[in-house]
mmCIF file of C-alpha atoms in Angstrom:
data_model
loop_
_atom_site.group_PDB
_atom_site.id
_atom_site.type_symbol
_atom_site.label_atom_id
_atom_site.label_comp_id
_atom_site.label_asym_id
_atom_site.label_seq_id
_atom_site.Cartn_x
_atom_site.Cartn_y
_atom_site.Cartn_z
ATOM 1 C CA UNK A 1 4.010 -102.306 5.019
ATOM 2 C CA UNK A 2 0.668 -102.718 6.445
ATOM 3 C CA UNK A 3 -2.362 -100.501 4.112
ATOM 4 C CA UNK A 4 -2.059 -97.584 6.428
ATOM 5 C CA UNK A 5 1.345 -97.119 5.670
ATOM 6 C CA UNK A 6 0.830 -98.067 1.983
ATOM 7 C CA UNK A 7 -1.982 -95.082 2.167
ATOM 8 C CA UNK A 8 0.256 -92.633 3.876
ATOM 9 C CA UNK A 9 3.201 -92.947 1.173
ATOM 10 C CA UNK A 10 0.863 -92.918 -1.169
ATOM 11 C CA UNK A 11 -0.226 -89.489 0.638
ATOM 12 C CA UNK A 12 2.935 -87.919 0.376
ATOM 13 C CA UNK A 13 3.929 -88.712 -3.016
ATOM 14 C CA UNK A 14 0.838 -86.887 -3.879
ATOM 15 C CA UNK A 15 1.307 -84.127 -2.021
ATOM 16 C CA UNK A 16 5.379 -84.148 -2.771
ATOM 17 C CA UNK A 17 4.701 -84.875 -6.370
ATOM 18 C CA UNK A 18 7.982 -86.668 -6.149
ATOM 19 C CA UNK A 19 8.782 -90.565 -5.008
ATOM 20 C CA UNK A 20 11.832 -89.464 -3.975
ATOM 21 C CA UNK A 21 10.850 -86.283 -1.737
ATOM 22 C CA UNK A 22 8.107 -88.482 -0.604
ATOM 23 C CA UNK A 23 10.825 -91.490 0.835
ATOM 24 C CA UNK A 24 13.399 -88.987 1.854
ATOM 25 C CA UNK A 25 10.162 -86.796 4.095
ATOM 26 C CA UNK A 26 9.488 -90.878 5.537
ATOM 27 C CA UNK A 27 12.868 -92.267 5.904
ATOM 28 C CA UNK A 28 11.752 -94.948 3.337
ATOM 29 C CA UNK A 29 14.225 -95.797 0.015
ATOM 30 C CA UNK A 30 12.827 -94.479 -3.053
ATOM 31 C CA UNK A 31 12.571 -97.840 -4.330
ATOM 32 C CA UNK A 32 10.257 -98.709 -1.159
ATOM 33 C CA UNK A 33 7.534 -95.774 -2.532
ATOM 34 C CA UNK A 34 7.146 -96.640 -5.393
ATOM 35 C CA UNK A 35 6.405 -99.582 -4.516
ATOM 36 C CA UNK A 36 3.802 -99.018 -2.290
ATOM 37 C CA UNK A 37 2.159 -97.084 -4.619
ATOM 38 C CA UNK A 38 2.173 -100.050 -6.952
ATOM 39 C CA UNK A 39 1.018 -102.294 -4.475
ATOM 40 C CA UNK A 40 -1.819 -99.706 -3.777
ATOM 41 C CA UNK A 41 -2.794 -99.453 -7.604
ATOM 42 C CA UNK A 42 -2.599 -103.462 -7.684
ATOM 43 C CA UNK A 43 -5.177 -103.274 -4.523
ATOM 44 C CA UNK A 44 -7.545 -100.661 -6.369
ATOM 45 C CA UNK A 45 -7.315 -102.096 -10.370
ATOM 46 C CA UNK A 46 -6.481 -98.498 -11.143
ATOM 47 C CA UNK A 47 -3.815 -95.595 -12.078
ATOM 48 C CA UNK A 48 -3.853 -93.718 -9.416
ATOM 49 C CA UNK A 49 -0.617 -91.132 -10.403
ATOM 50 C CA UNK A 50 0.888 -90.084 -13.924
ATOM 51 C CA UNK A 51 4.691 -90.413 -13.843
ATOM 52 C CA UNK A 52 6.671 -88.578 -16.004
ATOM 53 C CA UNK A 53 10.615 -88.329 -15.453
ATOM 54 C CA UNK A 54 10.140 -84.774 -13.957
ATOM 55 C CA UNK A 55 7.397 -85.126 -12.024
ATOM 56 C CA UNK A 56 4.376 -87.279 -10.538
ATOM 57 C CA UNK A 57 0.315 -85.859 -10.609
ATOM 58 C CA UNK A 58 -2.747 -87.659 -9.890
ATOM 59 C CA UNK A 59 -5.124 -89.208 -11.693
ATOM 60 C CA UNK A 60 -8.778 -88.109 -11.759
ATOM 61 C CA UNK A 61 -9.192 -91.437 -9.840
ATOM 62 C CA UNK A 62 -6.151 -90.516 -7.603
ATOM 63 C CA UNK A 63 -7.847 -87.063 -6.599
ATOM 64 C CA UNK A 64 -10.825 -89.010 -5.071
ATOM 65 C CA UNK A 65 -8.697 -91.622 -3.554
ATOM 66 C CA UNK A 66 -6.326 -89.071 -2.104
ATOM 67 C CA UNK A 67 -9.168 -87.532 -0.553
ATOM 68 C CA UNK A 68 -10.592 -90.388 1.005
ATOM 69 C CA UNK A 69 -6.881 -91.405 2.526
ATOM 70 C CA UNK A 70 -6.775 -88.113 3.820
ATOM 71 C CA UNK A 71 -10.154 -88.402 5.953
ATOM 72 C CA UNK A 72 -8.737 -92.337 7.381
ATOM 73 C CA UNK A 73 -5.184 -90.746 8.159
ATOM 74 C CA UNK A 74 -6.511 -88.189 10.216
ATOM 75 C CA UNK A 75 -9.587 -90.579 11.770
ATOM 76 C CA UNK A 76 -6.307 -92.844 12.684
ATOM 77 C CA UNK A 77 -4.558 -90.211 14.365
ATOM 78 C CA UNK A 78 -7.778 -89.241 16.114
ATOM 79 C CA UNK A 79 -8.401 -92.986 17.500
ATOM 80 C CA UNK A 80 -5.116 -92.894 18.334
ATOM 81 C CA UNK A 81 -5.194 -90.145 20.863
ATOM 82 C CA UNK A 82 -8.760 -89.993 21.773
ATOM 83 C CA UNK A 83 -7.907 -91.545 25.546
ATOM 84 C CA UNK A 84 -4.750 -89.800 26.246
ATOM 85 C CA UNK A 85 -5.566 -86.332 27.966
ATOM 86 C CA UNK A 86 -4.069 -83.297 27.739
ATOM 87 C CA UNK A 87 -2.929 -81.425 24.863
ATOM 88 C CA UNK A 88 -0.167 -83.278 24.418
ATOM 89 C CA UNK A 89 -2.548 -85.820 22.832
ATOM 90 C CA UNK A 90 -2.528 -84.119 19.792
ATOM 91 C CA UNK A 91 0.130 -85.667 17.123
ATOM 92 C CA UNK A 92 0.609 -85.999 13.428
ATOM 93 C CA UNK A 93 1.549 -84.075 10.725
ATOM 94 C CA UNK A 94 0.214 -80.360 10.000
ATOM 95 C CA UNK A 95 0.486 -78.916 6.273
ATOM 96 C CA UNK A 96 -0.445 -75.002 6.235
ATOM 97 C CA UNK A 97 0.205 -72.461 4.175
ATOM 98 C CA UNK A 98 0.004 -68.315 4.414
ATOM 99 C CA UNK A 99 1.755 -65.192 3.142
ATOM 100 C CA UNK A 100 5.827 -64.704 4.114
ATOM 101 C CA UNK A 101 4.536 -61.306 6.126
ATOM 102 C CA UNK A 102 2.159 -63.585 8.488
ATOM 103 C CA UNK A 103 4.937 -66.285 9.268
ATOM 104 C CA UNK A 104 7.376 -64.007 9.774
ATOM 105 C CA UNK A 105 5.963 -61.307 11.828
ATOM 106 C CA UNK A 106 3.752 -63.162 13.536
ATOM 107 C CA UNK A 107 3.340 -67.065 13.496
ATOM 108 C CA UNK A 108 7.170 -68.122 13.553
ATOM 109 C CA UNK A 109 7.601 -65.834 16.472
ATOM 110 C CA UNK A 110 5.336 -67.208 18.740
ATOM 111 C CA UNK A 111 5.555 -70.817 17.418
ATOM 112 C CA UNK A 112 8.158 -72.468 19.519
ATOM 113 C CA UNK A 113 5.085 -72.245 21.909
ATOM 114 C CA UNK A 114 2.926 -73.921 20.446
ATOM 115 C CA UNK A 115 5.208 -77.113 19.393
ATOM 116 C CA UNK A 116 6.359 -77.057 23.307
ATOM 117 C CA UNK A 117 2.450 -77.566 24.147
ATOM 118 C CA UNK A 118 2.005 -80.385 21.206
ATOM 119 C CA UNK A 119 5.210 -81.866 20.886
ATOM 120 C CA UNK A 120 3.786 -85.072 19.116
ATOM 121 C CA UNK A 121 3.014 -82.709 16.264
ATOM 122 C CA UNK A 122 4.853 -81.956 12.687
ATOM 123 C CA UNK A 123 4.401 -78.746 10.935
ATOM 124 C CA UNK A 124 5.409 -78.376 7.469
ATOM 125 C CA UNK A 125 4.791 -74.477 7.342
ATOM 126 C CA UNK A 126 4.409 -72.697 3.729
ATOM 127 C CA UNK A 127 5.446 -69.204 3.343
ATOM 128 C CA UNK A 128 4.659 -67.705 -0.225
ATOM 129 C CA UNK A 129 2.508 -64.515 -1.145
ATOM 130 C CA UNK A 130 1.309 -66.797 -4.206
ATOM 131 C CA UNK A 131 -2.730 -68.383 -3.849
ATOM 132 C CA UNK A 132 -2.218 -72.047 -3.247
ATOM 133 C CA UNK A 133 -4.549 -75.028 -4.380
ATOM 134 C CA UNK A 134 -5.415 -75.743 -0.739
ATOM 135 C CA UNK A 135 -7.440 -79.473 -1.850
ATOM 136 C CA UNK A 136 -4.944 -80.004 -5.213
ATOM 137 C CA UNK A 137 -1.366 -79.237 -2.705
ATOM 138 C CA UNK A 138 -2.470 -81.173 0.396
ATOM 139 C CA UNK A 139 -3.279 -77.914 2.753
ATOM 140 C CA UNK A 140 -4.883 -78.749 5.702
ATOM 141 C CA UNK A 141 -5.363 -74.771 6.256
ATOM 142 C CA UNK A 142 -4.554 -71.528 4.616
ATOM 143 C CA UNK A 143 -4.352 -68.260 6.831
ATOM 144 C CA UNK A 144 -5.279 -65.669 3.596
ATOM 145 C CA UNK A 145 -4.819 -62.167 3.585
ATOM 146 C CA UNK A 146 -6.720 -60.600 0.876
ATOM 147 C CA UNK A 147 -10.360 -61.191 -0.943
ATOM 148 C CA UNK A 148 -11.165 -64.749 -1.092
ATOM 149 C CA UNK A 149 -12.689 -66.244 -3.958
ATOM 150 C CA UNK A 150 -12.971 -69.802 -3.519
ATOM 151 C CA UNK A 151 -16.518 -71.037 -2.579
ATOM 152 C CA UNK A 152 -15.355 -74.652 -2.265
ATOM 153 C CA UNK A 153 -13.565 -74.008 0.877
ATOM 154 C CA UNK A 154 -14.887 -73.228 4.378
ATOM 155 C CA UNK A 155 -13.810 -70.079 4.878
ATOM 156 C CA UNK A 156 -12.960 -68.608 9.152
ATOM 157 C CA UNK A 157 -13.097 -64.861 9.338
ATOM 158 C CA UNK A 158 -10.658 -63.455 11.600
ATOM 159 C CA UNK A 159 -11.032 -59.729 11.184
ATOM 160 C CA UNK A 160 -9.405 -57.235 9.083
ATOM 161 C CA UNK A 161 -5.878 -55.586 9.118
ATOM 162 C CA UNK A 162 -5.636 -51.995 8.937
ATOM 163 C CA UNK A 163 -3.888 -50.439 5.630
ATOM 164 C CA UNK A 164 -2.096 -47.295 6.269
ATOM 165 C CA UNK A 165 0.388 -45.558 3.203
ATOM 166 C CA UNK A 166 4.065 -45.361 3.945
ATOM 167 C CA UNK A 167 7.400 -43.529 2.496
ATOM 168 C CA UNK A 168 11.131 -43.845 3.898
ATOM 169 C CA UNK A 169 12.644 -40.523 5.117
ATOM 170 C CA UNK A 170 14.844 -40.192 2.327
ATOM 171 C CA UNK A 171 11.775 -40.567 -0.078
ATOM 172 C CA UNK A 172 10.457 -37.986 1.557
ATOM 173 C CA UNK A 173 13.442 -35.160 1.833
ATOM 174 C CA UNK A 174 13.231 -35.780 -1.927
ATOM 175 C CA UNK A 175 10.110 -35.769 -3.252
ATOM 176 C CA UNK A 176 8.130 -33.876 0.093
ATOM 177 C CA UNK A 177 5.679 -35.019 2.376
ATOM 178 C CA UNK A 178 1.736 -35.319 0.408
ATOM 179 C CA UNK A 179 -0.727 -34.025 2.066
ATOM 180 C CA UNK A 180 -3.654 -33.941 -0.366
ATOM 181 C CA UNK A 181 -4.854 -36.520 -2.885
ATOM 182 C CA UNK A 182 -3.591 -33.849 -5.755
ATOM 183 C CA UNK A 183 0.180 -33.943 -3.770
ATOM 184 C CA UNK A 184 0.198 -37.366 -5.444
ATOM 185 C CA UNK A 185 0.790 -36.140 -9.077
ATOM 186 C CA UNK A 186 4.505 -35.585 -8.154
ATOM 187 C CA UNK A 187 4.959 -38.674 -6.319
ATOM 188 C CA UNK A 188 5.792 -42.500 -7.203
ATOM 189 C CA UNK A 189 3.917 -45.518 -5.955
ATOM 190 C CA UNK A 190 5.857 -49.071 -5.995
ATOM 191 C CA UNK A 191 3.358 -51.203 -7.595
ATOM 192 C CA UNK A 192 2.110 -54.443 -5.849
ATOM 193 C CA UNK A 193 0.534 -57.670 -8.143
ATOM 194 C CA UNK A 194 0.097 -60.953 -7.397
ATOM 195 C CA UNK A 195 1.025 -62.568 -10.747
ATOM 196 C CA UNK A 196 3.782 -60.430 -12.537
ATOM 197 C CA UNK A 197 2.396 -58.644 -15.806
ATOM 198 C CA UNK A 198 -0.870 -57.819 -13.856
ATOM 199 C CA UNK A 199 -2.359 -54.266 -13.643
ATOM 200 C CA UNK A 200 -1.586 -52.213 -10.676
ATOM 201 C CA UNK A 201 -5.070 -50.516 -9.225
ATOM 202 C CA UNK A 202 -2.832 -47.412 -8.351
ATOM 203 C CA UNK A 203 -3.256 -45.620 -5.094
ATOM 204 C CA UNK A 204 -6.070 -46.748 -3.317
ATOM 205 C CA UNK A 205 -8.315 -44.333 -1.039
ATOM 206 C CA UNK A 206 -11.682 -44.086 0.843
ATOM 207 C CA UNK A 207 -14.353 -41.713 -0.389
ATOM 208 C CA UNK A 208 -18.469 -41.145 0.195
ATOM 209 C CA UNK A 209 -18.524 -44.541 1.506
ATOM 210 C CA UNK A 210 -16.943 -46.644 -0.908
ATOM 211 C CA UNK A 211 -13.083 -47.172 -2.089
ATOM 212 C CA UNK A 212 -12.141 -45.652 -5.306
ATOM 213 C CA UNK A 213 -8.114 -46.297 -7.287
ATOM 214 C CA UNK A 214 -5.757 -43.555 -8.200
ATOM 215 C CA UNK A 215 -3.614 -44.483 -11.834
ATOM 216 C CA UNK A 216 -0.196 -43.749 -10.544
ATOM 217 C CA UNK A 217 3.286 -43.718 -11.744
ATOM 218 C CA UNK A 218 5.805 -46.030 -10.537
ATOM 219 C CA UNK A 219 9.501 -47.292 -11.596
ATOM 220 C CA UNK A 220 8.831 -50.583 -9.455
ATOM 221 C CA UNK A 221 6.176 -53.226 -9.663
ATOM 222 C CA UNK A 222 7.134 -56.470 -7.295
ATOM 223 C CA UNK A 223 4.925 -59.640 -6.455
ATOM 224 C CA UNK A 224 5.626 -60.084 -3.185
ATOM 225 C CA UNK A 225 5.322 -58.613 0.176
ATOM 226 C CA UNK A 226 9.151 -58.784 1.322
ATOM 227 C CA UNK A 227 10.523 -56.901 -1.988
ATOM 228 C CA UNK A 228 7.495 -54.163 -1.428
ATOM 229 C CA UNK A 229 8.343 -53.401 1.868
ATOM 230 C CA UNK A 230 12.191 -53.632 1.241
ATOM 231 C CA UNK A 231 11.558 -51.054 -2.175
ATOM 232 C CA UNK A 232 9.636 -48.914 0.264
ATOM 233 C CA UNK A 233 12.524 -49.083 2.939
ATOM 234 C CA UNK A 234 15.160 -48.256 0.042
ATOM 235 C CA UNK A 235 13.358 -45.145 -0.956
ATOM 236 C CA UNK A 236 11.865 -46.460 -4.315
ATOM 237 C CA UNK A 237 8.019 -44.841 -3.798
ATOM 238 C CA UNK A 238 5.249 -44.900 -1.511
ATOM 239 C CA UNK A 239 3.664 -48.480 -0.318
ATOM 240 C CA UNK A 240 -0.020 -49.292 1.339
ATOM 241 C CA UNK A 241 0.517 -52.169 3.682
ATOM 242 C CA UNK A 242 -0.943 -53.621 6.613
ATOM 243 C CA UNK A 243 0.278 -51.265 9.874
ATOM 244 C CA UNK A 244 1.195 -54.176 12.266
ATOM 245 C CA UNK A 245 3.011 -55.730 9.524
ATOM 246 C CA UNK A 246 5.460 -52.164 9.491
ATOM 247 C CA UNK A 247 4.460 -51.337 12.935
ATOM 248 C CA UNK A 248 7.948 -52.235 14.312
ATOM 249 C CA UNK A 249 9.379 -50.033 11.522
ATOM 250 C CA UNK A 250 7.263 -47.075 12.100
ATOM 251 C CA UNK A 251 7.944 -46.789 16.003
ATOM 252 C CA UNK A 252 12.193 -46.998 14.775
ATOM 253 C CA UNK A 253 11.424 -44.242 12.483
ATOM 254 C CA UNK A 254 12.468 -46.045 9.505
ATOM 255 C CA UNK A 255 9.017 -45.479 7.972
ATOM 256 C CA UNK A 256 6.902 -42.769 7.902
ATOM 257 C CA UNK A 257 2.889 -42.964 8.049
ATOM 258 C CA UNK A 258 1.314 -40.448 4.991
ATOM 259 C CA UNK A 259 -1.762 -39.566 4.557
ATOM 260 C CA UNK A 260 -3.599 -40.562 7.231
ATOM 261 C CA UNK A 261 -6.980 -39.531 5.861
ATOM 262 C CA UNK A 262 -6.995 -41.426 3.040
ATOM 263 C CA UNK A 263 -6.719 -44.853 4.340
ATOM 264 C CA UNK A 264 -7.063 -47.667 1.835
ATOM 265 C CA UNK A 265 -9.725 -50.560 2.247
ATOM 266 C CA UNK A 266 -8.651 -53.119 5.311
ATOM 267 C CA UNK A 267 -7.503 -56.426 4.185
ATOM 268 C CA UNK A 268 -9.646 -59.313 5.704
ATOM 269 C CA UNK A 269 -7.676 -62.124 7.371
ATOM 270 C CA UNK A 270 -8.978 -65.556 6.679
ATOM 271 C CA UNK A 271 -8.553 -69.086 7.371
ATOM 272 C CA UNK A 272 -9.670 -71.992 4.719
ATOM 273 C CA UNK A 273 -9.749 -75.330 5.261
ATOM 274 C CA UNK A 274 -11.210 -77.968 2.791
ATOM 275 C CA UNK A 275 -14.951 -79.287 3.158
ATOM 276 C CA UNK A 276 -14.401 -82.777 5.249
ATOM 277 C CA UNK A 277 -16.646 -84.778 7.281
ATOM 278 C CA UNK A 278 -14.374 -84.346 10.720
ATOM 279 C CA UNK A 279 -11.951 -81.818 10.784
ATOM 280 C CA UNK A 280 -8.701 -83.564 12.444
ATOM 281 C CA UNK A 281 -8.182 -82.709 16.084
ATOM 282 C CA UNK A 282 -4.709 -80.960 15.518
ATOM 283 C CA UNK A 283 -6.095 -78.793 12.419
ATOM 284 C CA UNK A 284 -8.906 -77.352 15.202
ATOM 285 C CA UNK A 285 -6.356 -76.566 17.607
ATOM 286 C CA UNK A 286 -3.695 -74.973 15.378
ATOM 287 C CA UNK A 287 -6.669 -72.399 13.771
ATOM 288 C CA UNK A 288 -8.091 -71.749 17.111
ATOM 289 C CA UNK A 289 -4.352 -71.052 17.952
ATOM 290 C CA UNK A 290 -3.866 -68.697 15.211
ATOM 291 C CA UNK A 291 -6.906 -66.656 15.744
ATOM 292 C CA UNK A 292 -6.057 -66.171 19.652
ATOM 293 C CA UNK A 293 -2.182 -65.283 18.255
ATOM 294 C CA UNK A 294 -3.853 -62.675 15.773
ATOM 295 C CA UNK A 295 -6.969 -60.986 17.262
ATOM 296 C CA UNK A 296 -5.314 -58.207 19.065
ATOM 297 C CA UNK A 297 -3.608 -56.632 15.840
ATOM 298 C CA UNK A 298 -6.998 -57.142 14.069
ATOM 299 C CA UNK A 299 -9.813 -55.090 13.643
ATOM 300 C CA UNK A 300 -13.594 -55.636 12.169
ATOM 301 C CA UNK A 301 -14.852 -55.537 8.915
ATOM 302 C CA UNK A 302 -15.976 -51.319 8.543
ATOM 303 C CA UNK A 303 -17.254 -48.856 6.282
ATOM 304 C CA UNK A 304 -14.906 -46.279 4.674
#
């Protein structure tokens, strides 16, 4: 192995936290890795991973190196293609990351299109409702849905998705339709946290120009997006979710839109990427992508 391959399994044993993930991703032995990596360590006179027989995590000297192999992978796959035209010029490998909702109701859809126009590109796609480490993980972008907290990361505003409140049918033959904030002392809510054990805000609703929380009861709390939807579906209590996400299951009539008038606060729609010197060709193109694939079920940022 030349030191750009040596880098690159290095890469993806970090970002794999495995030698043996990281071979079996390259078509290398395992044996061949971890090697590498000791070749690399040799090269640098230092530890660059802790190994442990369950798992492998970098060093504080590993975290800078990583970073810096990073920024020469991508500048390599950048020389690489700078004289070829097209969009086909575009190649390498694509780590991103956003919530099981997005990929499934929007990105996967629609992605077959976007590999036929870059076929010299790999995407290892991410689907999970949890807040990844986009630096720590090896993200080269996150589409996030939700406040976003982390100043480290340059942060792309798409817009905002519309919250509306929904109930199944049978919910509703049951417990009858709300129609006033009051209605919702003889109704259930399914409860929605991020990190099980978390406290539920309750029923959220605009009001004088600001967004104020209901307390309200609920037999159900879930942490993530499929299960909320799929309680809602079942009958379980009322949900507040993003309308395109349901959009297909309000039009069958399996959902029903409630209470109209007291919409809850629209969730922005973001894309993070890490702070580099020269964001990678393919990482440009695949945002830019998103937002186009996005912006017609978005709205922006408003007042209550």
């Amino acid at each position: 192995m030349n030191r750009l391959d040596i880098m690159q399994v290095f890469v993806r044993v970090a970002e794999l936290s495995s030698f043996t993930r990281a071979a079996d991703s390259l078509g290398l032995p395992k044996a061949s890795a971890s090697t590498a990596v000791r070749k690399l360590e040799t090269l640098l006179n230092t530890q660059l991973l802790h190994r442990t027989t369950r798992r492998v995590r970098l060093t504080a000297d590993g975290e800078a190196f990583y970073d810096r192999c990073k920024e020469v992978l991508d500048d390599v796959d950048d020389l690489q293609s700078m004289f070829q035209q097209g969009p086909q010029a575009l190649r390498g490998r694509l780590r991103v990351d956003m919530s099981s909702g997005l990929a499934r109701n929007f990105v996967l859809p629609h992605l077959p299109e976007f590999l036929d126009a870059h076929p010299q590109l790999e995407i290892e796609l991410s689907g999970t409702d949890r807040y990844v480490d986009v630096i720590r993980e090896g993200f080269d972008c996150v589409l996030r849905v939700g406040p976003v907290a982390d100043s480290t990361l340059v942060a792309r505003q798409l817009g905002v998705l519309p919250v509306i409140t929904c109930a199944s049918p049978a919910y509703l033959e049951r417990h009858g339709m709300p129609h006033t904030l009051d209605d919702l002392d003889a109704h259930k809510l399914v409860h929605y946290v991020s990190t099980l054990g978390a406290r539920s805000p309750g029923f959220e609703y605009a009001e004088g120009g600001s967004y104020r929380s209901l307390p309200m009861a609920g037999a159900l709390t879930v942490n993530s997006s499929e299960a909320y939807v799929a309680a809602c579906l079942a009958g379980i209590g009322l949900v507040q979710v993003p309308r395109p996400g349901v959009a297909a299951l309000l039009e069958s009539g399996s959902l029903v839109e409630v209470l109209p008038q007291l919409h809850a606060e629209p969730m922005p729609v973001t894309l993070l990427y890490a702070q580099r010197r020269n964001l990678p060709n393919r990482v440009r193109a695949f945002m830019d992508w998103v937002a186009a694939l996005l912006a017609p079920s978005l709205d922006r940022p408003a007042r209550p």
